[in-house]
Amino acid sequence: MSLPQRSGRPAGTGTRHLVRAAVALTAALALLSPLNATGAAAADAPAADVDVRVNTQASLGRLSDTARGVNTAIWDAHMNDPEVADLMKAADVGAMRYPGGSYADIYHWQTHTAPGGYVAPGTGFDAFMGTVRATGAQPILIANYGSGTPEEAAGWVRYANVTKDYGVKYWEIGNEIYGNGHYGSGWEHDEHADKSPREYARQVRAYAEAMKAVDPTVRIGAVLTTPGEWPDGIVGEGDPGDWNHTVLSEVTDVIDFVSVHWYAGGADTTAEDAMARLTRLPGELREVRSQLDRYAGADSPRIGIALTEINTNTGGALLTARPNGLFAADAFMTALENGVFTVDWWNTHNGAGRITTVDGETDYGDMGMLSSGACAGDVCEPAPNTPFHPYYGMKMTSELGTAGDTLVAAASSAQDVSAHAVHRRDGRLSVLLINKDPDAARTVDLGYEGFVPSAAAPEVSRYARGDGDITDVTDGTASASRVTVPPYGMLTVTLTPKTGTGPGASDARVPGTPRLEAVTDTTASLSWEGAAGAARYLVQERDGAHTHVVGETTGTSVTLRNLPPGSTHTVNVLAADASGRLSGPSTPLTFTTGTPPDAPCAVTYHRDTSWGNGFVATVTVRNLSDTPITGWTVDWDWPADRQSVSSGWNATFHQTGTHVRVTAPEGAGPLAPDGGSTASFGFVGANDGPNPQPTVFRLNGAVCSGG
């Protein structure tokens, strides 16, 4: 029989007070200024059409040992072929998820059965662990929520970690449980009479208690919807909120990570659609972290985010084709740069689907990274375990670095050329360039902040048309300052630092991750663990691929002042040794300031209802000053690019970019002083992606409290 495609889903789813003197900063600022490579192309060479800037002092976090992952499924007869472990090891895969998406909620580990589904021979748990160990990876196991019990899950923990000593760390509770029919559409098996998010939260607590009683070191993951993706924002009958807010309000003290899934679209999603839609992912992941911050507070950094399924679409075409290989590389790096500790591709093998021709090659409509050898009609895939393009996309990301290396900011001037960078522990810098133009090569000028390349020629790896694998390029055409990326191709350029430069030349080690000790509307107090060899510390704020110093101290804490109310900041800390040479950057911290408690006005923003890509909201304004206000305006800025007001009532609405101004209706009476009266207005909004609440409102220009 042909292997089953993945279960379906609903249509359309898928600082400034500086504690430094100017003289003290002179040397540091010199170190922070852009440092461009000098080995440029000849003066008469044609101009580059893309600029890429890399800032090694802007950390986006560290690569984890589980960064690259894949899904495996018990209906896949080839999941434990020896070739699988060899291929995954070659791509530095560090995580393998089992027993296979929605199958997890019908799978009973002890009997290796999945009532209602197909179980292939040789796919039992011990056989799977043999492949995991041969790969050098870690398993991510999904405990059966749909038809299982906490006791069954605890028994699996006992067998895996006590009886067999496998040391399985990561355990999810169920797969896509929000797809159990509670919101009208159901593909996920769930035998609980109560299918609400509150019941799921209650069960997560029970599962966590039972499983950690067996092995306190296991890490428990709860299933969330991805902000901006169905059914985010929808409140079921009798529920206190949508899925994420209901679940997180009750489980953050017992979980260790959350699991989200992301697909670029439905069956008809084109390559261009998928790669463009990837720009939504950073905002959606930021909103997951914001929700964790809201409910876990100071404990939020302990809770990780796992992107345990990703692909361009949920079935159809453009799945084994070259553009999906480009998407895979871009998606893995984008997610890892935005706080995810593992990205797990769906799937290792999956089975043939709709047959099409893409970029002159047969696309088998297969969501797997490797061929299963299956046929669709009279068209058959290549031999089992033949890699498809997404495998090489994932493998190309392994050219960038390994666990413990630092993801750093990279910015491209062109929408169709993506750039990602990793500063390695040995001082080298690797830059991945992805050309999504199918017709034209792109010439890229490379510039650097915080890194000075040596005169040595860079190492270059390529995956483009005509390449059967990741290929070393030795023709000498690439330099530290300029490279050309083939159409529909990828290059990884690895540079060595000039002797005596970079963090390796500093006596100071990397400081600890900054912690937010206190935050007000205009200040933020930070602290961090000190670093050996540090004479002082610089706190930097990141804006894209650029950074600027916002604080300096000889201690391990600082208060940043004069921050705008309701503003979001991403900072990291560098240590300087006695000679002013800088360490590498700490892992970043993102925080948002609040609103003033003694403001002359107060605003309440309430989302009344939501349906994933639209919502209705009511805003209530109160004048707390001692004089009445006649003829008011209320202003706010949307936190996400694709939020908007579609229509409204009880006021006049105008939006420019992300800024919204609401004006009192003609004939509106004054707002009484001291909160004596209110003005309310409502609107229908739209969101294509995450829908976070505005962080600050202004009444006639004055910042209000609340929100």
mmCIF file of C-alpha atoms in Angstrom, residues 373-495:
data_model
loop_
_atom_site.group_PDB
_atom_site.id
_atom_site.type_symbol
_atom_site.label_atom_id
_atom_site.label_comp_id
_atom_site.label_asym_id
_atom_site.label_seq_id
_atom_site.Cartn_x
_atom_site.Cartn_y
_atom_site.Cartn_z
ATOM 1 C CA GLY A 373 9.982 4.572 -3.464
ATOM 2 C CA ALA A 374 6.201 4.839 -3.725
ATOM 3 C CA CYS A 375 4.187 5.387 -6.894
ATOM 4 C CA ALA A 376 1.349 7.705 -7.792
ATOM 5 C CA GLY A 377 -0.440 6.170 -10.752
ATOM 6 C CA ASP A 378 2.175 5.161 -13.275
ATOM 7 C CA VAL A 379 4.824 7.560 -11.876
ATOM 8 C CA CYS A 380 7.184 6.121 -9.294
ATOM 9 C CA GLU A 381 9.649 7.845 -7.032
ATOM 10 C CA PRO A 382 13.359 7.035 -7.211
ATOM 11 C CA ALA A 383 14.807 4.277 -5.054
ATOM 12 C CA PRO A 384 14.002 4.464 -1.343
ATOM 13 C CA ASN A 385 16.132 6.918 0.655
ATOM 14 C CA THR A 386 17.106 8.961 -2.388
ATOM 15 C CA PRO A 387 17.308 12.507 -0.965
ATOM 16 C CA PHE A 388 14.913 15.130 -2.240
ATOM 17 C CA HIS A 389 15.867 18.832 -2.395
ATOM 18 C CA PRO A 390 14.592 19.681 1.137
ATOM 19 C CA TYR A 391 17.154 17.259 2.556
ATOM 20 C CA TYR A 392 19.950 19.234 0.915
ATOM 21 C CA GLY A 393 18.396 22.472 2.172
ATOM 22 C CA MET A 394 18.594 21.159 5.717
ATOM 23 C CA LYS A 395 22.059 19.752 5.124
ATOM 24 C CA MET A 396 23.270 23.131 3.829
ATOM 25 C CA THR A 397 22.404 24.686 7.221
ATOM 26 C CA SER A 398 24.822 22.234 8.841
ATOM 27 C CA GLU A 399 27.604 23.939 6.853
ATOM 28 C CA LEU A 400 27.031 27.015 9.044
ATOM 29 C CA GLY A 401 27.928 25.575 12.427
ATOM 30 C CA THR A 402 27.245 23.091 15.194
ATOM 31 C CA ALA A 403 25.907 23.078 18.755
ATOM 32 C CA GLY A 404 27.230 25.955 20.858
ATOM 33 C CA ASP A 405 28.034 28.242 17.921
ATOM 34 C CA THR A 406 26.386 31.683 17.921
ATOM 35 C CA LEU A 407 23.662 32.735 15.525
ATOM 36 C CA VAL A 408 24.321 36.368 14.577
ATOM 37 C CA ALA A 409 22.357 39.030 12.720
ATOM 38 C CA ALA A 410 22.560 39.240 8.938
ATOM 39 C CA ALA A 411 20.533 41.570 6.714
ATOM 40 C CA SER A 412 20.033 41.482 2.956
ATOM 41 C CA SER A 413 18.994 44.418 0.776
ATOM 42 C CA ALA A 414 17.019 42.113 -1.537
ATOM 43 C CA GLN A 415 13.810 40.290 -0.711
ATOM 44 C CA ASP A 416 14.712 37.371 -2.961
ATOM 45 C CA VAL A 417 18.150 36.806 -1.403
ATOM 46 C CA SER A 418 18.097 35.581 2.190
ATOM 47 C CA ALA A 419 21.126 35.783 4.473
ATOM 48 C CA HIS A 420 21.889 33.894 7.674
ATOM 49 C CA ALA A 421 25.135 33.807 9.679
ATOM 50 C CA VAL A 422 26.819 31.847 12.457
ATOM 51 C CA HIS A 423 29.934 32.909 14.407
ATOM 52 C CA ARG A 424 31.732 29.734 15.309
ATOM 53 C CA ARG A 425 33.461 29.032 18.587
ATOM 54 C CA ASP A 426 36.806 28.764 16.783
ATOM 55 C CA GLY A 427 36.402 32.364 15.534
ATOM 56 C CA ARG A 428 35.363 31.604 11.956
ATOM 57 C CA LEU A 429 32.262 33.200 10.448
ATOM 58 C CA SER A 430 29.911 31.346 8.115
ATOM 59 C CA VAL A 431 27.311 33.107 5.967
ATOM 60 C CA LEU A 432 24.499 31.335 4.114
ATOM 61 C CA LEU A 433 23.080 33.082 1.042
ATOM 62 C CA ILE A 434 19.886 31.786 -0.604
ATOM 63 C CA ASN A 435 18.994 33.070 -4.082
ATOM 64 C CA LYS A 436 15.261 32.583 -4.672
ATOM 65 C CA ASP A 437 15.388 34.030 -8.197
ATOM 66 C CA PRO A 438 14.920 31.107 -10.619
ATOM 67 C CA ASP A 439 16.365 32.993 -13.605
ATOM 68 C CA ALA A 440 19.272 35.216 -12.524
ATOM 69 C CA ALA A 441 22.466 34.814 -10.555
ATOM 70 C CA ARG A 442 22.864 37.462 -7.840
ATOM 71 C CA THR A 443 26.138 39.224 -7.023
ATOM 72 C CA VAL A 444 26.413 39.964 -3.312
ATOM 73 C CA ASP A 445 28.638 42.504 -1.555
ATOM 74 C CA LEU A 446 29.453 41.329 1.970
ATOM 75 C CA GLY A 447 30.185 43.722 4.852
ATOM 76 C CA TYR A 448 30.861 43.059 8.504
ATOM 77 C CA GLU A 449 30.488 44.612 11.951
ATOM 78 C CA GLY A 450 32.597 43.149 14.733
ATOM 79 C CA PHE A 451 34.491 40.841 12.390
ATOM 80 C CA VAL A 452 37.640 41.416 10.331
ATOM 81 C CA PRO A 453 38.255 38.682 7.752
ATOM 82 C CA SER A 454 41.756 37.498 7.026
ATOM 83 C CA ALA A 455 43.288 37.703 3.566
ATOM 84 C CA ALA A 456 42.778 33.971 3.095
ATOM 85 C CA ALA A 457 40.302 32.859 0.474
ATOM 86 C CA PRO A 458 36.988 31.763 2.011
ATOM 87 C CA GLU A 459 35.728 28.218 1.982
ATOM 88 C CA VAL A 460 32.609 28.013 -0.180
ATOM 89 C CA SER A 461 29.928 25.323 -0.320
ATOM 90 C CA ARG A 462 27.220 25.352 -2.993
ATOM 91 C CA TYR A 463 23.964 23.650 -3.746
ATOM 92 C CA ALA A 464 22.520 24.680 -7.102
ATOM 93 C CA ARG A 465 21.341 23.250 -10.406
ATOM 94 C CA GLY A 466 23.696 20.498 -11.528
ATOM 95 C CA ASP A 467 24.864 19.649 -8.006
ATOM 96 C CA GLY A 468 24.088 16.188 -6.735
ATOM 97 C CA ASP A 469 25.066 17.092 -3.157
ATOM 98 C CA ILE A 470 26.597 19.981 -1.228
ATOM 99 C CA THR A 471 29.620 20.866 -3.389
ATOM 100 C CA ASP A 472 32.895 22.542 -2.408
ATOM 101 C CA VAL A 473 33.685 25.467 -4.722
ATOM 102 C CA THR A 474 37.398 25.857 -5.394
ATOM 103 C CA ASP A 475 37.448 28.115 -8.474
ATOM 104 C CA GLY A 476 38.639 31.154 -6.489
ATOM 105 C CA THR A 477 35.832 33.428 -7.714
ATOM 106 C CA ALA A 478 34.520 34.160 -4.217
ATOM 107 C CA SER A 479 36.167 36.645 -1.872
ATOM 108 C CA ALA A 480 35.440 37.863 1.632
ATOM 109 C CA SER A 481 33.742 40.930 0.157
ATOM 110 C CA ARG A 482 31.909 39.567 -2.893
ATOM 111 C CA VAL A 483 30.291 36.350 -4.051
ATOM 112 C CA THR A 484 27.888 35.345 -6.798
ATOM 113 C CA VAL A 485 24.986 33.044 -5.953
ATOM 114 C CA PRO A 486 23.552 30.954 -8.808
ATOM 115 C CA PRO A 487 19.827 31.165 -9.623
ATOM 116 C CA TYR A 488 17.717 28.986 -7.353
ATOM 117 C CA GLY A 489 20.963 28.245 -5.495
ATOM 118 C CA MET A 490 22.591 28.430 -2.088
ATOM 119 C CA LEU A 491 26.131 29.289 -1.001
ATOM 120 C CA THR A 492 27.750 29.018 2.412
ATOM 121 C CA VAL A 493 30.845 31.206 2.720
ATOM 122 C CA THR A 494 33.152 30.509 5.682
ATOM 123 C CA LEU A 495 35.782 33.104 6.635
#
